Amino acid sequence: MDQHFYDTVAANPVIAAVKDFEGLEHCLAEEDIQVVFVLFGDICNISEIIERIKTAGKMALVHVDLITGLSNKEVAVDFIQRNTLADGIISTRQSFIRRARDLHLYTILRVFVIDSIALSSLEKLESVRPDFIEILPGVMPKTIRKVCAITSIPVLAGGLIADKEDVMNALEAGATAISTTNQQVWQM
């Protein structure tokens, strides 16, 4: 893992996840936000969205699965790398993570931990080698602890994080940082 990326995330443990232009504007104005997850856009505007984040001096990671117009093939990662200034990608697809690593992009593998089968599958992710695993929902401290115990890959917690207690519980359980679309949490 690139130490600069890890250090930036660790030093700024609240990550703004933006799902619309209003959220984008708000996160750009937040001085303490250094990493932005882009959860919206299409092939016509994603370059502009990323450029605005980069101009504000922040790191930008695109959730490629959510960008309208991109295919479900690895070429979607190539498109992001060639046509935007994105620092990295987020995806639920292991093949996208592998491709992004080949292209020297930062990677976050998003995993929905909804049952014991999903939890046990995390042990097999060492071969994929994402920079971070983001587990959802992020309001399960016991599960975060288990994930941190079974993998050496740093963990992010996302989804349903609504207040300072949720943030502190996730961090105390071993998450390096949390991501949230909740703009009030960005200011904590």
PDB file of C-alpha atoms in Angstrom:
ATOM      1  CA  MET A   1       0.000   0.000   0.000  1.00  0.00           C
ATOM      2  CA  ASP A   2       1.154   3.507  -0.732  1.00  0.00           C
ATOM      3  CA  GLN A   3       2.071   4.986   2.632  1.00  0.00           C
ATOM      4  CA  HIS A   4       0.941   8.508   1.638  1.00  0.00           C
ATOM      5  CA  PHE A   5      -2.596   7.276   0.952  1.00  0.00           C
ATOM      6  CA  TYR A   6      -2.740   5.320   4.195  1.00  0.00           C
ATOM      7  CA  ASP A   7      -1.316   8.260   6.183  1.00  0.00           C
ATOM      8  CA  THR A   8      -3.825  10.682   4.638  1.00  0.00           C
ATOM      9  CA  VAL A   9      -6.752   8.403   5.503  1.00  0.00           C
ATOM     10  CA  ALA A  10      -5.458   7.720   9.024  1.00  0.00           C
ATOM     11  CA  ALA A  11      -4.885  11.436   9.694  1.00  0.00           C
ATOM     12  CA  ASN A  12      -8.360  12.305   8.395  1.00  0.00           C
ATOM     13  CA  PRO A  13     -10.576   9.474   9.671  1.00  0.00           C
ATOM     14  CA  VAL A  14     -13.843  10.975   8.422  1.00  0.00           C
ATOM     15  CA  ILE A  15     -14.185  10.513   4.672  1.00  0.00           C
ATOM     16  CA  ALA A  16     -16.854  12.438   2.790  1.00  0.00           C
ATOM     17  CA  ALA A  17     -18.882  10.216   0.494  1.00  0.00           C
ATOM     18  CA  VAL A  18     -20.745  12.429  -1.969  1.00  0.00           C
ATOM     19  CA  LYS A  19     -23.870  11.278  -3.769  1.00  0.00           C
ATOM     20  CA  ASP A  20     -24.876  14.507  -5.546  1.00  0.00           C
ATOM     21  CA  PHE A  21     -23.655  17.976  -6.514  1.00  0.00           C
ATOM     22  CA  GLU A  22     -24.970  19.503  -3.283  1.00  0.00           C
ATOM     23  CA  GLY A  23     -22.844  17.100  -1.245  1.00  0.00           C
ATOM     24  CA  LEU A  24     -19.883  17.800  -3.505  1.00  0.00           C
ATOM     25  CA  GLU A  25     -20.148  21.551  -2.872  1.00  0.00           C
ATOM     26  CA  HIS A  26     -20.394  21.005   0.857  1.00  0.00           C
ATOM     27  CA  CYS A  27     -17.389  18.682   1.083  1.00  0.00           C
ATOM     28  CA  LEU A  28     -15.251  21.021  -1.021  1.00  0.00           C
ATOM     29  CA  ALA A  29     -15.869  23.741   1.585  1.00  0.00           C
ATOM     30  CA  GLU A  30     -14.873  21.471   4.488  1.00  0.00           C
ATOM     31  CA  GLU A  31     -11.212  22.100   5.248  1.00  0.00           C
ATOM     32  CA  ASP A  32     -10.833  18.956   7.377  1.00  0.00           C
ATOM     33  CA  ILE A  33     -12.051  16.651   4.604  1.00  0.00           C
ATOM     34  CA  GLN A  34      -9.029  15.372   2.680  1.00  0.00           C
ATOM     35  CA  VAL A  35     -10.432  12.245   1.022  1.00  0.00           C
ATOM     36  CA  VAL A  36     -13.638  12.200  -1.023  1.00  0.00           C
ATOM     37  CA  PHE A  37     -15.530   9.147  -2.230  1.00  0.00           C
ATOM     38  CA  VAL A  38     -17.545   9.934  -5.377  1.00  0.00           C
ATOM     39  CA  LEU A  39     -20.752   7.884  -5.431  1.00  0.00           C
ATOM     40  CA  PHE A  40     -22.487   9.625  -8.349  1.00  0.00           C
ATOM     41  CA  GLY A  41     -21.939  10.903 -11.849  1.00  0.00           C
ATOM     42  CA  ASP A  42     -21.838   9.640 -15.387  1.00  0.00           C
ATOM     43  CA  ILE A  43     -19.307   9.301 -18.154  1.00  0.00           C
ATOM     44  CA  CYS A  44     -20.081  12.839 -19.317  1.00  0.00           C
ATOM     45  CA  ASN A  45     -19.416  14.618 -16.004  1.00  0.00           C
ATOM     46  CA  ILE A  46     -17.153  12.388 -13.895  1.00  0.00           C
ATOM     47  CA  SER A  47     -13.986  14.083 -15.159  1.00  0.00           C
ATOM     48  CA  GLU A  48     -15.325  17.499 -14.129  1.00  0.00           C
ATOM     49  CA  ILE A  49     -16.405  16.206 -10.704  1.00  0.00           C
ATOM     50  CA  ILE A  50     -12.946  14.764 -10.047  1.00  0.00           C
ATOM     51  CA  GLU A  51     -11.210  17.899 -11.335  1.00  0.00           C
ATOM     52  CA  ARG A  52     -13.137  20.033  -8.834  1.00  0.00           C
ATOM     53  CA  ILE A  53     -12.096  17.755  -5.968  1.00  0.00           C
ATOM     54  CA  LYS A  54      -8.456  17.776  -7.057  1.00  0.00           C
ATOM     55  CA  THR A  55      -8.482  21.581  -7.505  1.00  0.00           C
ATOM     56  CA  ALA A  56      -9.635  21.813  -3.870  1.00  0.00           C
ATOM     57  CA  GLY A  57      -6.520  19.843  -2.868  1.00  0.00           C
ATOM     58  CA  LYS A  58      -8.339  16.666  -1.882  1.00  0.00           C
ATOM     59  CA  MET A  59      -7.905  13.030  -2.861  1.00  0.00           C
ATOM     60  CA  ALA A  60     -10.687  11.605  -5.049  1.00  0.00           C
ATOM     61  CA  LEU A  61     -11.773   7.986  -5.291  1.00  0.00           C
ATOM     62  CA  VAL A  62     -14.552   6.999  -7.687  1.00  0.00           C
ATOM     63  CA  HIS A  63     -17.022   4.237  -6.929  1.00  0.00           C
ATOM     64  CA  VAL A  64     -16.886   2.849 -10.478  1.00  0.00           C
ATOM     65  CA  ASP A  65     -19.885   0.575  -9.945  1.00  0.00           C
ATOM     66  CA  LEU A  66     -22.101   3.654  -9.501  1.00  0.00           C
ATOM     67  CA  ILE A  67     -21.011   5.757 -12.493  1.00  0.00           C
ATOM     68  CA  THR A  68     -23.745   5.752 -15.137  1.00  0.00           C
ATOM     69  CA  GLY A  69     -22.535   4.710 -18.550  1.00  0.00           C
ATOM     70  CA  LEU A  70     -19.558   2.619 -17.439  1.00  0.00           C
ATOM     71  CA  SER A  71     -19.633  -1.047 -18.270  1.00  0.00           C
ATOM     72  CA  ASN A  72     -19.306  -3.914 -15.832  1.00  0.00           C
ATOM     73  CA  LYS A  73     -15.999  -4.855 -17.469  1.00  0.00           C
ATOM     74  CA  GLU A  74     -12.499  -3.909 -16.308  1.00  0.00           C
ATOM     75  CA  VAL A  75     -12.275  -1.325 -19.102  1.00  0.00           C
ATOM     76  CA  ALA A  76     -14.357   0.921 -16.802  1.00  0.00           C
ATOM     77  CA  VAL A  77     -11.280   1.214 -14.571  1.00  0.00           C
ATOM     78  CA  ASP A  78      -9.133   2.071 -17.591  1.00  0.00           C
ATOM     79  CA  PHE A  79     -11.626   4.802 -18.498  1.00  0.00           C
ATOM     80  CA  ILE A  80     -11.367   6.365 -15.022  1.00  0.00           C
ATOM     81  CA  GLN A  81      -7.565   6.186 -15.081  1.00  0.00           C
ATOM     82  CA  ARG A  82      -7.200   7.660 -18.589  1.00  0.00           C
ATOM     83  CA  ASN A  83      -9.972  10.272 -18.518  1.00  0.00           C
ATOM     84  CA  THR A  84      -9.983  11.650 -14.971  1.00  0.00           C
ATOM     85  CA  LEU A  85      -7.536  12.791 -12.315  1.00  0.00           C
ATOM     86  CA  ALA A  86      -8.926  10.236  -9.822  1.00  0.00           C
ATOM     87  CA  ASP A  87      -6.496   8.917  -7.255  1.00  0.00           C
ATOM     88  CA  GLY A  88      -8.267   5.593  -7.088  1.00  0.00           C
ATOM     89  CA  ILE A  89     -11.418   3.540  -7.249  1.00  0.00           C
ATOM     90  CA  ILE A  90     -13.963   1.897  -5.010  1.00  0.00           C
ATOM     91  CA  SER A  91     -15.709  -1.242  -6.212  1.00  0.00           C
ATOM     92  CA  THR A  92     -17.473  -4.379  -5.061  1.00  0.00           C
ATOM     93  CA  ARG A  93     -15.807  -6.241  -7.941  1.00  0.00           C
ATOM     94  CA  GLN A  94     -12.519  -7.951  -7.193  1.00  0.00           C
ATOM     95  CA  SER A  95     -11.565  -7.904 -10.890  1.00  0.00           C
ATOM     96  CA  PHE A  96     -11.859  -4.085 -10.869  1.00  0.00           C
ATOM     97  CA  ILE A  97      -9.563  -3.897  -7.838  1.00  0.00           C
ATOM     98  CA  ARG A  98      -6.949  -6.063  -9.573  1.00  0.00           C
ATOM     99  CA  ARG A  99      -7.132  -3.923 -12.729  1.00  0.00           C
ATOM    100  CA  ALA A 100      -6.845  -0.693 -10.734  1.00  0.00           C
ATOM    101  CA  ARG A 101      -3.768  -2.025  -8.962  1.00  0.00           C
ATOM    102  CA  ASP A 102      -2.228  -2.829 -12.362  1.00  0.00           C
ATOM    103  CA  LEU A 103      -2.898   0.811 -13.331  1.00  0.00           C
ATOM    104  CA  HIS A 104      -1.348   2.113 -10.065  1.00  0.00           C
ATOM    105  CA  LEU A 105      -4.604   3.493  -8.682  1.00  0.00           C
ATOM    106  CA  TYR A 106      -5.521   3.314  -5.007  1.00  0.00           C
ATOM    107  CA  THR A 107      -8.135   0.672  -4.314  1.00  0.00           C
ATOM    108  CA  ILE A 108     -10.970   0.131  -1.902  1.00  0.00           C
ATOM    109  CA  LEU A 109     -12.936  -3.089  -2.035  1.00  0.00           C
ATOM    110  CA  ARG A 110     -16.441  -2.485  -0.698  1.00  0.00           C
ATOM    111  CA  VAL A 111     -17.947  -5.528   1.023  1.00  0.00           C
ATOM    112  CA  PHE A 112     -21.440  -5.909   2.443  1.00  0.00           C
ATOM    113  CA  VAL A 113     -21.117  -8.012   5.595  1.00  0.00           C
ATOM    114  CA  ILE A 114     -24.660  -9.305   5.887  1.00  0.00           C
ATOM    115  CA  ASP A 115     -24.059 -12.807   7.231  1.00  0.00           C
ATOM    116  CA  SER A 116     -21.413 -15.275   8.403  1.00  0.00           C
ATOM    117  CA  ILE A 117     -20.718 -16.414   4.838  1.00  0.00           C
ATOM    118  CA  ALA A 118     -19.800 -12.865   3.792  1.00  0.00           C
ATOM    119  CA  LEU A 119     -17.647 -12.541   6.911  1.00  0.00           C
ATOM    120  CA  SER A 120     -15.759 -15.774   6.265  1.00  0.00           C
ATOM    121  CA  SER A 121     -15.150 -14.807   2.624  1.00  0.00           C
ATOM    122  CA  LEU A 122     -13.019 -11.872   3.803  1.00  0.00           C
ATOM    123  CA  GLU A 123     -10.227 -14.295   4.665  1.00  0.00           C
ATOM    124  CA  LYS A 124      -9.762 -14.919   0.938  1.00  0.00           C
ATOM    125  CA  LEU A 125      -9.174 -11.257   0.025  1.00  0.00           C
ATOM    126  CA  GLU A 126      -5.451 -11.239   0.729  1.00  0.00           C
ATOM    127  CA  SER A 127      -4.808 -12.289  -2.894  1.00  0.00           C
ATOM    128  CA  VAL A 128      -6.821  -9.337  -4.231  1.00  0.00           C
ATOM    129  CA  ARG A 129      -4.733  -6.915  -2.135  1.00  0.00           C
ATOM    130  CA  PRO A 130      -6.911  -3.796  -2.045  1.00  0.00           C
ATOM    131  CA  ASP A 131      -5.427  -0.858  -0.152  1.00  0.00           C
ATOM    132  CA  PHE A 132      -8.483  -0.919   2.121  1.00  0.00           C
ATOM    133  CA  ILE A 133     -11.568  -3.048   2.663  1.00  0.00           C
ATOM    134  CA  GLU A 134     -14.668  -0.980   3.326  1.00  0.00           C
ATOM    135  CA  ILE A 135     -17.250  -2.941   5.234  1.00  0.00           C
ATOM    136  CA  LEU A 136     -20.907  -2.019   5.206  1.00  0.00           C
ATOM    137  CA  PRO A 137     -22.849  -1.388   7.298  1.00  0.00           C
ATOM    138  CA  GLY A 138     -20.248   0.393   9.397  1.00  0.00           C
ATOM    139  CA  VAL A 139     -22.241   0.400  12.631  1.00  0.00           C
ATOM    140  CA  MET A 140     -21.230  -3.100  13.746  1.00  0.00           C
ATOM    141  CA  PRO A 141     -18.254  -2.766  16.114  1.00  0.00           C
ATOM    142  CA  LYS A 142     -18.118  -6.499  16.916  1.00  0.00           C
ATOM    143  CA  THR A 143     -18.004  -7.328  13.212  1.00  0.00           C
ATOM    144  CA  ILE A 144     -15.364  -4.649  12.562  1.00  0.00           C
ATOM    145  CA  ARG A 145     -13.205  -6.250  15.275  1.00  0.00           C
ATOM    146  CA  LYS A 146     -13.643  -9.689  13.661  1.00  0.00           C
ATOM    147  CA  VAL A 147     -12.735  -8.350  10.221  1.00  0.00           C
ATOM    148  CA  CYS A 148      -9.632  -6.622  11.598  1.00  0.00           C
ATOM    149  CA  ALA A 149      -8.629  -9.897  13.270  1.00  0.00           C
ATOM    150  CA  ILE A 150      -8.965 -12.056  10.144  1.00  0.00           C
ATOM    151  CA  THR A 151      -7.241  -9.804   7.601  1.00  0.00           C
ATOM    152  CA  SER A 152      -4.104  -7.714   7.465  1.00  0.00           C
ATOM    153  CA  ILE A 153      -5.801  -5.318   5.029  1.00  0.00           C
ATOM    154  CA  PRO A 154      -6.774  -2.035   6.725  1.00  0.00           C
ATOM    155  CA  VAL A 155     -10.512  -1.609   7.273  1.00  0.00           C
ATOM    156  CA  LEU A 156     -12.856   1.302   6.615  1.00  0.00           C
ATOM    157  CA  ALA A 157     -16.413   1.399   7.946  1.00  0.00           C
ATOM    158  CA  GLY A 158     -19.215   2.863   5.850  1.00  0.00           C
ATOM    159  CA  GLY A 159     -22.964   2.924   5.738  1.00  0.00           C
ATOM    160  CA  LEU A 160     -25.472   4.032   8.373  1.00  0.00           C
ATOM    161  CA  ILE A 161     -22.912   6.083  10.314  1.00  0.00           C
ATOM    162  CA  ALA A 162     -25.077   8.829  11.770  1.00  0.00           C
ATOM    163  CA  ASP A 163     -23.318  10.411  14.741  1.00  0.00           C
ATOM    164  CA  LYS A 164     -20.144  10.765  16.789  1.00  0.00           C
ATOM    165  CA  GLU A 165     -20.917   7.582  18.745  1.00  0.00           C
ATOM    166  CA  ASP A 166     -20.997   5.567  15.504  1.00  0.00           C
ATOM    167  CA  VAL A 167     -17.691   7.107  14.403  1.00  0.00           C
ATOM    168  CA  MET A 168     -15.989   6.434  17.741  1.00  0.00           C
ATOM    169  CA  ASN A 169     -17.333   2.868  17.953  1.00  0.00           C
ATOM    170  CA  ALA A 170     -16.008   2.057  14.459  1.00  0.00           C
ATOM    171  CA  LEU A 171     -12.585   3.583  15.137  1.00  0.00           C
ATOM    172  CA  GLU A 172     -12.290   1.939  18.561  1.00  0.00           C
ATOM    173  CA  ALA A 173     -13.186  -1.409  16.974  1.00  0.00           C
ATOM    174  CA  GLY A 174     -10.187  -1.106  14.646  1.00  0.00           C
ATOM    175  CA  ALA A 175     -11.387   0.746  11.549  1.00  0.00           C
ATOM    176  CA  THR A 176      -8.796   3.168  10.213  1.00  0.00           C
ATOM    177  CA  ALA A 177     -11.508   5.586   9.089  1.00  0.00           C
ATOM    178  CA  ILE A 178     -15.199   5.856   8.293  1.00  0.00           C
ATOM    179  CA  SER A 179     -16.994   7.065   5.179  1.00  0.00           C
ATOM    180  CA  THR A 180     -20.384   8.696   5.251  1.00  0.00           C
ATOM    181  CA  THR A 181     -22.752  10.756   3.160  1.00  0.00           C
ATOM    182  CA  ASN A 182     -24.053  12.350   6.386  1.00  0.00           C
ATOM    183  CA  GLN A 183     -22.811  15.932   6.145  1.00  0.00           C
ATOM    184  CA  GLN A 184     -23.165  16.577   9.893  1.00  0.00           C
ATOM    185  CA  VAL A 185     -20.683  13.784  10.562  1.00  0.00           C
ATOM    186  CA  TRP A 186     -18.156  15.411   8.200  1.00  0.00           C
ATOM    187  CA  GLN A 187     -17.850  18.287  10.659  1.00  0.00           C
ATOM    188  CA  MET A 188     -16.887  16.116  13.655  1.00  0.00           C
TER     189      MET A 188
END
